[in-house]
CSV table of C-alpha atoms and ligand atoms in Angstrom, one decimal:
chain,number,residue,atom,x,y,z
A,1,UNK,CA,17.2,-18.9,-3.8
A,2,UNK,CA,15.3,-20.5,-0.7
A,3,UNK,CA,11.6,-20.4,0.8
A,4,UNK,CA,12.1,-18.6,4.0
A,5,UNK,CA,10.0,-18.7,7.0
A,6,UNK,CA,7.6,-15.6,7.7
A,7,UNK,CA,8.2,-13.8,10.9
A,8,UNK,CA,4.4,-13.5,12.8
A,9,UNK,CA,3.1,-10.4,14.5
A,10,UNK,CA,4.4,-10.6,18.0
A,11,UNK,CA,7.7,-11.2,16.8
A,12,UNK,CA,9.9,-7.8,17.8
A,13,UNK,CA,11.9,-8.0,13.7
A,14,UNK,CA,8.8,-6.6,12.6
A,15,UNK,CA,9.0,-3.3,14.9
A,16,UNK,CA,12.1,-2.1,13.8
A,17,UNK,CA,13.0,0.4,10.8
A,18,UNK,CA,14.7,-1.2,8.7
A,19,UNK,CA,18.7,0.3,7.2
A,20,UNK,CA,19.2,1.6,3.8
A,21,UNK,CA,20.8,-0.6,1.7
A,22,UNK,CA,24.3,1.1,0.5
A,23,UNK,CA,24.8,-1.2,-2.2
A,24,UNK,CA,22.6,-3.7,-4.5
A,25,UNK,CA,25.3,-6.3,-3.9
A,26,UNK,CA,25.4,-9.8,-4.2
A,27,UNK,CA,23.6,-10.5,-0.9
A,28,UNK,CA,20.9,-7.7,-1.5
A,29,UNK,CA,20.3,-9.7,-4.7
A,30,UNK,CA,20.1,-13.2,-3.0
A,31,UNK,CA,18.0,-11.5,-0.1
A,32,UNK,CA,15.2,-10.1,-3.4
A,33,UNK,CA,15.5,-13.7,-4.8
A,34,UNK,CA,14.1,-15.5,-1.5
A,35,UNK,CA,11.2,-12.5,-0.7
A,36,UNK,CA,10.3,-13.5,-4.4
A,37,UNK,CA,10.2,-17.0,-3.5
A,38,UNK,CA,8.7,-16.7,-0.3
A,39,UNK,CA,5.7,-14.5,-1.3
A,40,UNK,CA,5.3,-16.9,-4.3
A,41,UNK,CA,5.2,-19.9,-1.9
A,42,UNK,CA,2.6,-18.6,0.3
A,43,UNK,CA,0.3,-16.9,-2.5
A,44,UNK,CA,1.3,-13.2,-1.6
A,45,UNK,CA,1.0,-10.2,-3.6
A,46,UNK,CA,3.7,-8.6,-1.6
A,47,UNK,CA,6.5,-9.2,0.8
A,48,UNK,CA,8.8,-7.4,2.9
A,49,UNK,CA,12.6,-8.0,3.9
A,50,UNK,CA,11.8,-7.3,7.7
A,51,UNK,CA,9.0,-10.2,7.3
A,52,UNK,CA,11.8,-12.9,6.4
A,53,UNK,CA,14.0,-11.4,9.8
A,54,UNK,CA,15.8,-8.7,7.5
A,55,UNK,CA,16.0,-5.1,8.8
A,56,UNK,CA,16.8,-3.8,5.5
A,57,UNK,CA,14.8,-1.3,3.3
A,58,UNK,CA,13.9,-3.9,0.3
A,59,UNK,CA,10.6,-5.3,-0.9
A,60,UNK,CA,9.0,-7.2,-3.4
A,61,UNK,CA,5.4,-7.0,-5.0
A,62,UNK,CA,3.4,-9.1,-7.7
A,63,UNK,CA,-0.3,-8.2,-8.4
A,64,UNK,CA,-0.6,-9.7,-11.3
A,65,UNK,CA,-3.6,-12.2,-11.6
A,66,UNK,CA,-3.8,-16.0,-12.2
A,67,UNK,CA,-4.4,-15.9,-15.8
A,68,UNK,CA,-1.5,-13.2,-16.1
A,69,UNK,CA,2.4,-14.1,-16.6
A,70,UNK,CA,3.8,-13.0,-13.5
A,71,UNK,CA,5.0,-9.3,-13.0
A,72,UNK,CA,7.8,-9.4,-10.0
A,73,UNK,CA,8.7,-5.9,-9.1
A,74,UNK,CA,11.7,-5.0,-6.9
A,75,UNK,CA,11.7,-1.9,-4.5
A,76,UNK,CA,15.1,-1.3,-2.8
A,77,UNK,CA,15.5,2.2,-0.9
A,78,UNK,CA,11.6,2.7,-1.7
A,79,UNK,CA,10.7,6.9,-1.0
A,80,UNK,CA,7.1,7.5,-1.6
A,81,UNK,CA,7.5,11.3,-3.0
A,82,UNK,CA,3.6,11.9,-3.5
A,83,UNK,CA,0.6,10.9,-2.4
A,84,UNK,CA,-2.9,12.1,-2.2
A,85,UNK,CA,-7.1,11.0,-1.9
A,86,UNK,CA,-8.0,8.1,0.6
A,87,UNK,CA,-9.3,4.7,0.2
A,88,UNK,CA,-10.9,1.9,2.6
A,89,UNK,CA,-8.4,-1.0,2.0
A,90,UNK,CA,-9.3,-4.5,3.4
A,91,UNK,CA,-6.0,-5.8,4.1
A,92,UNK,CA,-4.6,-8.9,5.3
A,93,UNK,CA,-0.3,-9.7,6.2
A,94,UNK,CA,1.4,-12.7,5.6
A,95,UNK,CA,2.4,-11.8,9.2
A,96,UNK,CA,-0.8,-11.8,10.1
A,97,UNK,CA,-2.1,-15.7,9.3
A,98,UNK,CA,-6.2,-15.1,8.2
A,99,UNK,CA,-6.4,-12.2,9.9
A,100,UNK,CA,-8.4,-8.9,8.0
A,101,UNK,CA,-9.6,-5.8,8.6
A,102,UNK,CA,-10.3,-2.7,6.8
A,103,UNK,CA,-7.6,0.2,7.1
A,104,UNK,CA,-7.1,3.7,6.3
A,105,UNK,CA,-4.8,4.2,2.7
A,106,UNK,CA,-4.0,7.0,0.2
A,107,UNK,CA,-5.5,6.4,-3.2
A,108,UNK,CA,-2.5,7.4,-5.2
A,109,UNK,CA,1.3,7.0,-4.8
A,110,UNK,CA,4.5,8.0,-6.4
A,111,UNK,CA,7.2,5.8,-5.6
A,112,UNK,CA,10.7,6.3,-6.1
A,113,UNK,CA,13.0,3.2,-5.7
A,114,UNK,CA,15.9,1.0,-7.0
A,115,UNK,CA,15.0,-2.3,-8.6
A,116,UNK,CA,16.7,-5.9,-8.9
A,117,UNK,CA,20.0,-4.3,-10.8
A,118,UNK,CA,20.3,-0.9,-8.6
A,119,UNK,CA,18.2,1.4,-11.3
A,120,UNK,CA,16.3,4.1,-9.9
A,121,UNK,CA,12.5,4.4,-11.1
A,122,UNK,CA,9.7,5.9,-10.5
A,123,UNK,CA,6.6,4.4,-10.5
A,124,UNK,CA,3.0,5.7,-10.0
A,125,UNK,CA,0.1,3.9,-8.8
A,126,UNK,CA,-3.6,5.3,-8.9
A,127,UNK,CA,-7.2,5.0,-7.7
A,128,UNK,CA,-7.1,2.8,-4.7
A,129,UNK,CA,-5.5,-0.2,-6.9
A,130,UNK,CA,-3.9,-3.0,-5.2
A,131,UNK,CA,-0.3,-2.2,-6.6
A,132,UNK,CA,-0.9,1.5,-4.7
A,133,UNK,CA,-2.4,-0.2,-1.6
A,134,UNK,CA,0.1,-3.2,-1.3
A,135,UNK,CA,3.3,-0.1,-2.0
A,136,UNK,CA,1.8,1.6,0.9
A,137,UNK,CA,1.5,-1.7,3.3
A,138,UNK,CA,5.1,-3.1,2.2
A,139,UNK,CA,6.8,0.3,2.7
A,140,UNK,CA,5.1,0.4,6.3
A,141,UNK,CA,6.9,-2.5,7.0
A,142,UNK,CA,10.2,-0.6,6.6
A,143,UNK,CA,9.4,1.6,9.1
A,144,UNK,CA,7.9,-1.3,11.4
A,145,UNK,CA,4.3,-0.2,10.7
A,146,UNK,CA,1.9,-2.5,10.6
A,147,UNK,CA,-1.0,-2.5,8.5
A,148,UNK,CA,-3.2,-2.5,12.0
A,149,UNK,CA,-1.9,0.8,12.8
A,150,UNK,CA,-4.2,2.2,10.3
A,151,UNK,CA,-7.2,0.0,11.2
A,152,UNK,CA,-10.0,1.7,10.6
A,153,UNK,CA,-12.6,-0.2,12.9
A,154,UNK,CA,-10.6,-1.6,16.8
A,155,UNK,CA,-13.2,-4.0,17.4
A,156,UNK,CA,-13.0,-5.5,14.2
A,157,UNK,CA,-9.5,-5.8,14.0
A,158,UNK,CA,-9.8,-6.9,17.8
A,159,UNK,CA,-11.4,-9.7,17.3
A,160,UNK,CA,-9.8,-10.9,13.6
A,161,UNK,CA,-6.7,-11.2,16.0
A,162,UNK,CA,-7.7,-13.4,18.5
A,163,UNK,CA,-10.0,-15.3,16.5
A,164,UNK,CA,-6.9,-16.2,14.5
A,165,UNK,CA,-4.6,-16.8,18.0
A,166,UNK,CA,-2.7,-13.5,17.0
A,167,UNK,CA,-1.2,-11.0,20.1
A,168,UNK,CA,-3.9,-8.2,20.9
A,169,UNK,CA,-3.9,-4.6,19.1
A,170,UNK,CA,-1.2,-2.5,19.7
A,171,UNK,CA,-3.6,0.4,20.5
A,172,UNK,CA,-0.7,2.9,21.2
A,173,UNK,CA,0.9,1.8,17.9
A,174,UNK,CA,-2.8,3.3,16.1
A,175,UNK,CA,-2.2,6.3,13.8
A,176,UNK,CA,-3.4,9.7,13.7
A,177,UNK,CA,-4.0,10.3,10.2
A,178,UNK,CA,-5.4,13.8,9.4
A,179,UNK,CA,-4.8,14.2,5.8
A,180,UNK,CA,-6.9,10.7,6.1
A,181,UNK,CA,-9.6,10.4,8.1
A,182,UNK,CA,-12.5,13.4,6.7
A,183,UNK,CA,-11.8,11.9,3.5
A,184,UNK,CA,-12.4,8.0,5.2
A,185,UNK,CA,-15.3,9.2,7.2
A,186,UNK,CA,-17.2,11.0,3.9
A,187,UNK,CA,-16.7,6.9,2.4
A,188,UNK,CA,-17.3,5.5,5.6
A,189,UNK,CA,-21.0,7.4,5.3
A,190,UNK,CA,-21.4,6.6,1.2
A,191,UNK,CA,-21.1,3.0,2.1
A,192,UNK,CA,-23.4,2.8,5.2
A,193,UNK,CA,-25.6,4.8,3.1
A,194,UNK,CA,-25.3,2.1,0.3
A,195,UNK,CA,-25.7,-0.8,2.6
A,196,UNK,CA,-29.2,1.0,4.0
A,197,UNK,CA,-30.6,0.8,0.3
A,198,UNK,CA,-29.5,-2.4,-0.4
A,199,UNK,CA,-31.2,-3.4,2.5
A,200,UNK,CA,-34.6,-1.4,1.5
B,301,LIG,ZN1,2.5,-7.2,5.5
């Protein structure tokens, strides 16, 4: 078990899909061991083998809170099998050093997955929580998506990176996400209409 050293946006690890794992050997093991370690050791509620310099399909999550025991949860071979409703997600990277923005998510997720000893589960997250928003970001990173492809606002995001000395957007790398974006604009016009009487 070792502290590793996160890989920062810019670096090319981060753009590549990542291989299925055939087998939750030894080494797969070891590899879930340091993501644990490493997320732990920077404060992290998620982490994601590509992050560490690993192309493989494994990542590790903890959401729990400081007064709660910790909850480590292992996804190797992670298939989201359903997913539905939208959420506004303000999301930060351990790639990403400081850097947030607000980004486009589903609000619930089925997830399909092996853990630590090579079990398959299937786990279902709900209502915009942080467990179904962090699934969606660490799976991303399998497929070397990053969370800023689903920024929500450019100019925000824009300037979050090079206020924090981070390469500029990707703007080809943006998504087009139609099952998304009515569902984002309709919160997108709640909350400006919420912000107006707040303000009156
Ligand atoms: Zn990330």
């Amino acid at each position: 078990m070792s502290i590793k050293k996160v890989v920062k946006y810019g670096t090319p690890s981060l753009r590549v899909p990542s291989k299925e794992v055939h087998k939750v050997s030894q080494k797969i093991k070891v590899l879930v061991d340091d993501l644990l370690d490493t997320m732990y050791a920077q404060n992290g509620v998620g982490l994601a083998a590509p992050q560490i310099g690993e192309n493989v399909r494994v990542f590790v999550i903890d959401v729990s809170t400081n007064d709660e025991p910790l909850n480590p949860m292992v996804f190797i071979n992670p298939k989201i099998i359903k997913k539905s409703g939208a959420v506004i997600s303000h999301e930060g990277c351990l790639s990403f050093p400081e850097a947030f923005t607000d980004v486009k998510r589903y609000a619930n997720v089925m997830v399909k997955a092996l853990d630590r000893n090579g079990r398959s589960f299937v786990l279902e997250a709900k209502d915009g929580t942080l467990l179904a928003r962090c699934i969606q970001h660490e799976f991303d990173h399998l497929d070397g998506i990053l969370f800023i492809d689903h920024v929500i606002n450019r100019f925000d995001a824009e300037s979050e990176l090079s206020k924090n000395n981070l390469p500029p957007l990707e703007v080809e790398k943006i998504l087009d996400e139609p099952d998304l974006e009515p569902e984002i604009e309709k919160l997108l016009e709640e909350k400006a209409k919420k912000d107006d009487n707040a303000e009156n």
